[in-house]
Short mmCIF file of C-alpha atoms and ligand atoms in Angstrom, two decimals:
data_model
loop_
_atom_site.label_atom_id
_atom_site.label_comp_id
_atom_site.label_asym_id
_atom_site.label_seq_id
_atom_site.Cartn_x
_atom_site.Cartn_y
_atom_site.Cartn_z
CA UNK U 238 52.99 74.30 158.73
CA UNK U 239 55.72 71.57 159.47
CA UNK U 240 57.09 71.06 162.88
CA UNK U 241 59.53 68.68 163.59
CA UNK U 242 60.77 67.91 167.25
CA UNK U 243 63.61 65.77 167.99
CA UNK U 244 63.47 63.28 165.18
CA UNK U 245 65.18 60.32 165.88
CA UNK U 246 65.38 57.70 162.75
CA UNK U 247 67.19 54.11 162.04
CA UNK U 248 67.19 52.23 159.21
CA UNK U 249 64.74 49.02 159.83
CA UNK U 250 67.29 46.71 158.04
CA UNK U 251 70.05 47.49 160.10
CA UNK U 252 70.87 49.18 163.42
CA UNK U 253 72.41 52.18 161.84
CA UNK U 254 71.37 55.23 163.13
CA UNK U 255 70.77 58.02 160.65
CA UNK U 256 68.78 61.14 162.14
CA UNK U 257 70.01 62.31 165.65
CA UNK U 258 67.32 64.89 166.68
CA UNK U 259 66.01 66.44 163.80
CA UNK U 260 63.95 69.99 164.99
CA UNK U 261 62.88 72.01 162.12
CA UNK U 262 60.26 74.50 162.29
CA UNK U 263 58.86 75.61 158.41
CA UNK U 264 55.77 78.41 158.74
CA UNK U 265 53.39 79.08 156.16
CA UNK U 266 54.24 80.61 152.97
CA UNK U 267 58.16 80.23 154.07
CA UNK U 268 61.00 78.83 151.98
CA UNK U 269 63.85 77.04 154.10
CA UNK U 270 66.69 75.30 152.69
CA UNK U 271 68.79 72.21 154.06
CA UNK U 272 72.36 72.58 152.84
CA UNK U 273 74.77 70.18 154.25
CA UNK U 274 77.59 67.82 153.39
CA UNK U 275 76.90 64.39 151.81
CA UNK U 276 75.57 61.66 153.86
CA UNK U 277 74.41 63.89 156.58
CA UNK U 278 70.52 62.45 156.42
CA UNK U 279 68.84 65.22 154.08
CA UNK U 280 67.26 62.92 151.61
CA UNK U 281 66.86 60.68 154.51
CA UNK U 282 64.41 63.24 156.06
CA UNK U 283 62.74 63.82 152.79
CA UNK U 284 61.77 60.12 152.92
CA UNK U 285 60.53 59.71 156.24
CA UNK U 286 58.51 62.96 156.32
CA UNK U 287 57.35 61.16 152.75
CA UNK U 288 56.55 58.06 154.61
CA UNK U 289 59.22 55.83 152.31
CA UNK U 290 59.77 52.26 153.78
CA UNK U 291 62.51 50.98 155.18
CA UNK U 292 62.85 53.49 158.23
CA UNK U 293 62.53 53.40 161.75
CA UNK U 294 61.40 56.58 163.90
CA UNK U 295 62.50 55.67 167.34
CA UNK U 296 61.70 59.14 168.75
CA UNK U 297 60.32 62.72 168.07
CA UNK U 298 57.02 63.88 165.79
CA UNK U 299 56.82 65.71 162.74
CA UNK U 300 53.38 67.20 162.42
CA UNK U 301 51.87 69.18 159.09
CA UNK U 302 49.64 71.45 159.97
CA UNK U 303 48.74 69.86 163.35
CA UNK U 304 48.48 66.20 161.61
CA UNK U 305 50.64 63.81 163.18
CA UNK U 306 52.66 62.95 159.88
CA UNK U 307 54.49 59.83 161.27
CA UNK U 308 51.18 57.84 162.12
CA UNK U 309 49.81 58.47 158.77
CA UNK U 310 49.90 56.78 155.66
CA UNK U 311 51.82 58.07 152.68
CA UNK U 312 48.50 58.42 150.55
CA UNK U 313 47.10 60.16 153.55
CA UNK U 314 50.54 62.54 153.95
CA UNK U 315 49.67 63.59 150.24
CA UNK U 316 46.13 63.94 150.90
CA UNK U 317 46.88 66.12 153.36
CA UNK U 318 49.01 68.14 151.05
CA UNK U 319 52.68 67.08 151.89
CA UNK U 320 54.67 66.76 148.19
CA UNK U 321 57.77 65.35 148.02
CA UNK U 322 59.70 66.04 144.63
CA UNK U 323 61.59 64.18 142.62
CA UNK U 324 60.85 61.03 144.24
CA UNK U 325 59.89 59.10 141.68
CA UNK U 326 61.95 60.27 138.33
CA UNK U 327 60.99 56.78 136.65
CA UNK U 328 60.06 56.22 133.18
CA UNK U 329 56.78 54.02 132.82
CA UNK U 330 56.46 52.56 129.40
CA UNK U 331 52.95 52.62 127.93
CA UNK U 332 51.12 54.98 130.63
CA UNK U 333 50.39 58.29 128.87
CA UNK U 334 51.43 61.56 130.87
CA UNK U 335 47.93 62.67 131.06
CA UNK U 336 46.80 59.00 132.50
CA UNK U 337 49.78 59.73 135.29
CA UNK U 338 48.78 63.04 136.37
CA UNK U 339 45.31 62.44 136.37
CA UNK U 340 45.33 59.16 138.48
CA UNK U 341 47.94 61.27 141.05
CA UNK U 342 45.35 64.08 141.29
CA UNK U 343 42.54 61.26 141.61
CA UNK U 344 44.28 59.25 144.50
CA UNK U 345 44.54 62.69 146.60
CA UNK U 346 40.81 63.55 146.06
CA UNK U 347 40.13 59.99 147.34
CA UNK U 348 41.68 60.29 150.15
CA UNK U 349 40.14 63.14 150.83
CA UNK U 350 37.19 61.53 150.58
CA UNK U 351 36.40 63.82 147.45
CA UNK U 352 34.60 62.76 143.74
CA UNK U 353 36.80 61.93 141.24
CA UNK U 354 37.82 64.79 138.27
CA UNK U 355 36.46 63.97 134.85
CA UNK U 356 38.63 63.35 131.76
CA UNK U 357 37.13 66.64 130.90
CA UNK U 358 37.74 69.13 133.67
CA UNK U 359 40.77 67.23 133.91
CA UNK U 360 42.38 68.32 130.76
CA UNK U 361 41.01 71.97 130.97
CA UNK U 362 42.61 71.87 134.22
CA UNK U 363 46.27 70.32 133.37
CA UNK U 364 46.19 72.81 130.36
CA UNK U 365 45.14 75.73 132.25
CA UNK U 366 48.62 74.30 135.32
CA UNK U 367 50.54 74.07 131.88
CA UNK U 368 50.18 77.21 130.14
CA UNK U 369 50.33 79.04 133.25
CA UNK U 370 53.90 77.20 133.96
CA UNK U 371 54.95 78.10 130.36
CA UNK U 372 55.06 73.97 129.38
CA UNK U 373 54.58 72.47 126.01
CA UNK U 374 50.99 70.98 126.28
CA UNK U 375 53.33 68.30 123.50
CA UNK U 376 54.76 67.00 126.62
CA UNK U 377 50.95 65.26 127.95
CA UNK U 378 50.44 63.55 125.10
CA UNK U 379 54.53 61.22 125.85
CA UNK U 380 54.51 58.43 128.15
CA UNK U 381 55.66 59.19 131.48
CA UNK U 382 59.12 60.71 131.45
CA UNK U 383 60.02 57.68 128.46
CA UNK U 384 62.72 59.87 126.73
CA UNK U 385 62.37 62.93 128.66
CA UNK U 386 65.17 65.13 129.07
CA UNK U 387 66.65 65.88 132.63
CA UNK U 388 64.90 69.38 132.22
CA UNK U 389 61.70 67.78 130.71
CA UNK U 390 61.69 65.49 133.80
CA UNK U 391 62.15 68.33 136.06
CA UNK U 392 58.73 70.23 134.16
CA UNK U 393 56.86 67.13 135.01
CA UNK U 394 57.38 67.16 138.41
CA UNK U 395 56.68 71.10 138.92
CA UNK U 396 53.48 70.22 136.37
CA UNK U 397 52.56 67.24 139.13
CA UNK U 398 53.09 69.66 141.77
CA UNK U 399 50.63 72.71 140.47
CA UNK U 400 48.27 69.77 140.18
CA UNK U 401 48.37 68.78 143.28
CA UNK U 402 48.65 71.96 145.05
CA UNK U 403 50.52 70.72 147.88
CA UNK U 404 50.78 73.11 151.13
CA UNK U 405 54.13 71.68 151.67
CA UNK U 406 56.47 70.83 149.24
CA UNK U 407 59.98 69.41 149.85
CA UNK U 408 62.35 68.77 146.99
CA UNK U 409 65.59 67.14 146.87
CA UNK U 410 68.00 67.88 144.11
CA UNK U 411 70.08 64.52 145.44
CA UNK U 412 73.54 64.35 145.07
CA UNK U 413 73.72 64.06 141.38
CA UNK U 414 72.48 68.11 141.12
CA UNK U 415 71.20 69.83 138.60
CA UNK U 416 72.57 71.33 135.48
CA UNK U 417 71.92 75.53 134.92
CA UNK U 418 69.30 74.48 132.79
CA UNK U 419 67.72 71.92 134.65
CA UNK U 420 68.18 73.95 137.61
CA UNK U 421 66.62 77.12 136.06
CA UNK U 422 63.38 75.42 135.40
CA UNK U 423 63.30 74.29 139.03
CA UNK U 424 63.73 77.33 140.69
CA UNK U 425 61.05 79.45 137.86
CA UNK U 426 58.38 76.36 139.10
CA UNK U 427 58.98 77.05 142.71
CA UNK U 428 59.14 80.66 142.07
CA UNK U 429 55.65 80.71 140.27
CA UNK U 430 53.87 78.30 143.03
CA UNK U 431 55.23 80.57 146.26
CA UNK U 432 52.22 81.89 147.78
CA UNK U 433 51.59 82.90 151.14
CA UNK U 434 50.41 79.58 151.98
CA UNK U 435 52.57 77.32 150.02
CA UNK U 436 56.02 76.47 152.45
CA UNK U 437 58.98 74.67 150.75
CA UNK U 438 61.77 72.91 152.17
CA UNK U 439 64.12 72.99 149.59
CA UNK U 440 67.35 70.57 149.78
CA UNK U 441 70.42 70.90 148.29
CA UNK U 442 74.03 70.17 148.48
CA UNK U 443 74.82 73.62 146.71
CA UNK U 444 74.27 76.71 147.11
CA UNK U 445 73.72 77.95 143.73
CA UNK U 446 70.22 76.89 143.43
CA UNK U 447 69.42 79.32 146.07
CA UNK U 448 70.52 82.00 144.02
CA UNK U 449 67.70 81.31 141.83
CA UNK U 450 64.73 80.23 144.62
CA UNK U 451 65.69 82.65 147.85
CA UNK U 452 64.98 81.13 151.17
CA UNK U 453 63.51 82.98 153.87
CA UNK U 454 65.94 80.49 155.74
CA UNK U 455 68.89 78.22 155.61
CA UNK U 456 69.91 75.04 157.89
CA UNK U 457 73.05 73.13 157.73
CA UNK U 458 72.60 69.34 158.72
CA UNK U 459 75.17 67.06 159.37
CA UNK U 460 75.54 64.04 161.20
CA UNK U 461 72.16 63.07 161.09
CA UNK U 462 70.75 66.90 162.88
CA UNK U 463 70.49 70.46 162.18
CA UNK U 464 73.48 72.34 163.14
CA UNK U 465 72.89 75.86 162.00
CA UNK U 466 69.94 78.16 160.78
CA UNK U 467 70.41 81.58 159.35
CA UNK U 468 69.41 83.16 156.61
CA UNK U 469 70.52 83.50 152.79
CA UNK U 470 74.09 84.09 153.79
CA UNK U 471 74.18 81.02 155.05
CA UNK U 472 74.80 79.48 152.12
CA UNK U 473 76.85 82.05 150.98
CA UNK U 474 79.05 81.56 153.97
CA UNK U 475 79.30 77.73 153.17
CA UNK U 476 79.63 78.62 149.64
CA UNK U 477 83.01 80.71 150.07
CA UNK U 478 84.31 78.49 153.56
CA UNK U 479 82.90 75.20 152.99
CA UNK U 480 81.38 73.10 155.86
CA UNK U 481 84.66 71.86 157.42
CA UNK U 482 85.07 74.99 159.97
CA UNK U 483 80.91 74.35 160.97
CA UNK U 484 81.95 70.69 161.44
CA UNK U 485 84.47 71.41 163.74
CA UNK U 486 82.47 73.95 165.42
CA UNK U 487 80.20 71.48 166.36
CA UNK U 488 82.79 68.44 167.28
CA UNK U 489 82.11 66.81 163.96
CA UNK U 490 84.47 64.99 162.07
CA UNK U 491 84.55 64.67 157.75
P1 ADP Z 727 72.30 63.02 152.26
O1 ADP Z 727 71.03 63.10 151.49
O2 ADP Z 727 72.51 64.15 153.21
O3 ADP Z 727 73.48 62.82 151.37
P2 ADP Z 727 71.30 60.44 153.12
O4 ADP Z 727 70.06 60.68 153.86
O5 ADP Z 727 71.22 59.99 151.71
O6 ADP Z 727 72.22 61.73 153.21
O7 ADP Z 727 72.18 59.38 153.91
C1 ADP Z 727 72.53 59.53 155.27
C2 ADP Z 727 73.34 58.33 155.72
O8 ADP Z 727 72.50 57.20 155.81
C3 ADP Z 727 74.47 57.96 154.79
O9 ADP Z 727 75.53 57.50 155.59
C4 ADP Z 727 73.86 56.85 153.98
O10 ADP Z 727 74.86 55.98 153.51
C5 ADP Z 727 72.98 56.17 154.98
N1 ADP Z 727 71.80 55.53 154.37
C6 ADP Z 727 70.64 56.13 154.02
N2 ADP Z 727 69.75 55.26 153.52
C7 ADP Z 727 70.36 54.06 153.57
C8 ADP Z 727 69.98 52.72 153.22
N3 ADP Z 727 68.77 52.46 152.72
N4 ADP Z 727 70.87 51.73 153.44
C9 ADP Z 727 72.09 51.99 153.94
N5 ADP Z 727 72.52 53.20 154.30
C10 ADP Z 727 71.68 54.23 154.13
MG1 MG Z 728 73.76 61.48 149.71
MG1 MG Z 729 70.61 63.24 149.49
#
């Protein structure tokens, strides 16, 4: 599904190099996790698998499903059914929810060079993702995220994502985590869209969101590349030791 070789990756602003030879293999219908220390390049990767500006790939591929990633354009990425959550958590004044999700779903059919959903199906169809997701249909008629609760924030985005049915899906909790709740919700979204097709890369600094989504496997980055891959314990391992023994392990210092 997603096959990274080698990924190299600067910032375009200046000559700071953040990925050092990324190579991550996610199969269909897989859950991996990225754990690793802060500042190590996970959300980093996020955004230039995303297609983000500001980045530099100065060697490597990352390919979904045999599509050269890095060449294409982010609308094209999403088209192709690459979903990267929690990238834009921003509250937009006057735009309805249901205006939001619709014109998301309508800018991947585009691209895909597919006819645009009416207003109609539309709503049958975000009702049908909602119900099935166990979300207050109350939640369509607010403007986007404008007063939304962490958790209600979180909903949105696993509502966007059943939308979109994305093949891969990468979220990043980011550094300022979850709470249980918040966290819950996630983890019952990703839970409820795991199919045998679906793959996740699922990113986190902690391990206890991967008591609630299991990965079928773990990888510690740091310093800008993948250091370790295992399976669930993992995390548990990093959980009890922390990273500093895998750091020096590999010659890395805090
Ligand atoms: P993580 O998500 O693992 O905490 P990041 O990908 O956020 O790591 O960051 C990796 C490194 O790159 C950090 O040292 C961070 O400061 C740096 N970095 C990332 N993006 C930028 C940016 N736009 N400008 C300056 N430094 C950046
Ligand atoms: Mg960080
Ligand atoms: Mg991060």
């Amino acid at each position: 599904m997603l096959e990274i070789k080698n990924l190299h990756v600067k910032l375009e602003e200046e000559d700071k190099q953040i990925l050092k030879g990324v190579n991550l293999t996610v199969e269909a219908g897989k859950v991996h996790a990225i754990m690793g220390p802060n500042g190590s390049g996970k959300s980093t990767l996020s955004y230039v698998l995303s297609g983000r500006d500001g980045y530099e790939v100065t060697e490597g591929e990352a390919e979904l499903d045999g599509m050269d990633l890095l060449e294409a354009e982010p609308e094209e990425r999403a088209a192709a059914g690459l979903f990267l959550a929690f990238q834009y958590p921003v509250e937009i004044p006057g735009v309805g929810n249901m205006t939001f999700l619709r014109t998301a779903l309508n800018a991947q059919r585009k691209a895909r060079g597919e006819e645009e959903i009416s207003a109609g199906d539309f709503l049958k169809l975000v009702r049908e993702k909602a119900k099935s997701l166990k979300i207050d249909a109350d939640m369509l008629k607010r403007a986007v995220n404008v007063g939304f609760s962490g958790g209600e924030k979180k909903r949105n985005e696993i509502l966007q994502m059943a939308l979109l049915e994305p093949k891969m899906c990468i979220l990043d909790e980011t550094d300022s985590g979850l709470d249980v709740d918040a966290m819950r919700l996630v983890a019952e979204g990703v839970n409820a869209l795991r199919d045998e097709k679906r793959s996740f890369l699922v990113i986190t600094h902690y391990q206890r969101l991967l008591d609630h989504i299991k990965p079928d496997v773990v990888h510690i980055m740091a310093d800008g590349r993948i250091i370790e891959t295992g399976g669930p314990e993992l995390a548990l391992e990093v959980e009890k030791n922390g990273y500093a023994e895998l750091l020096a392990k590999h010659g890395i210092s805090e």
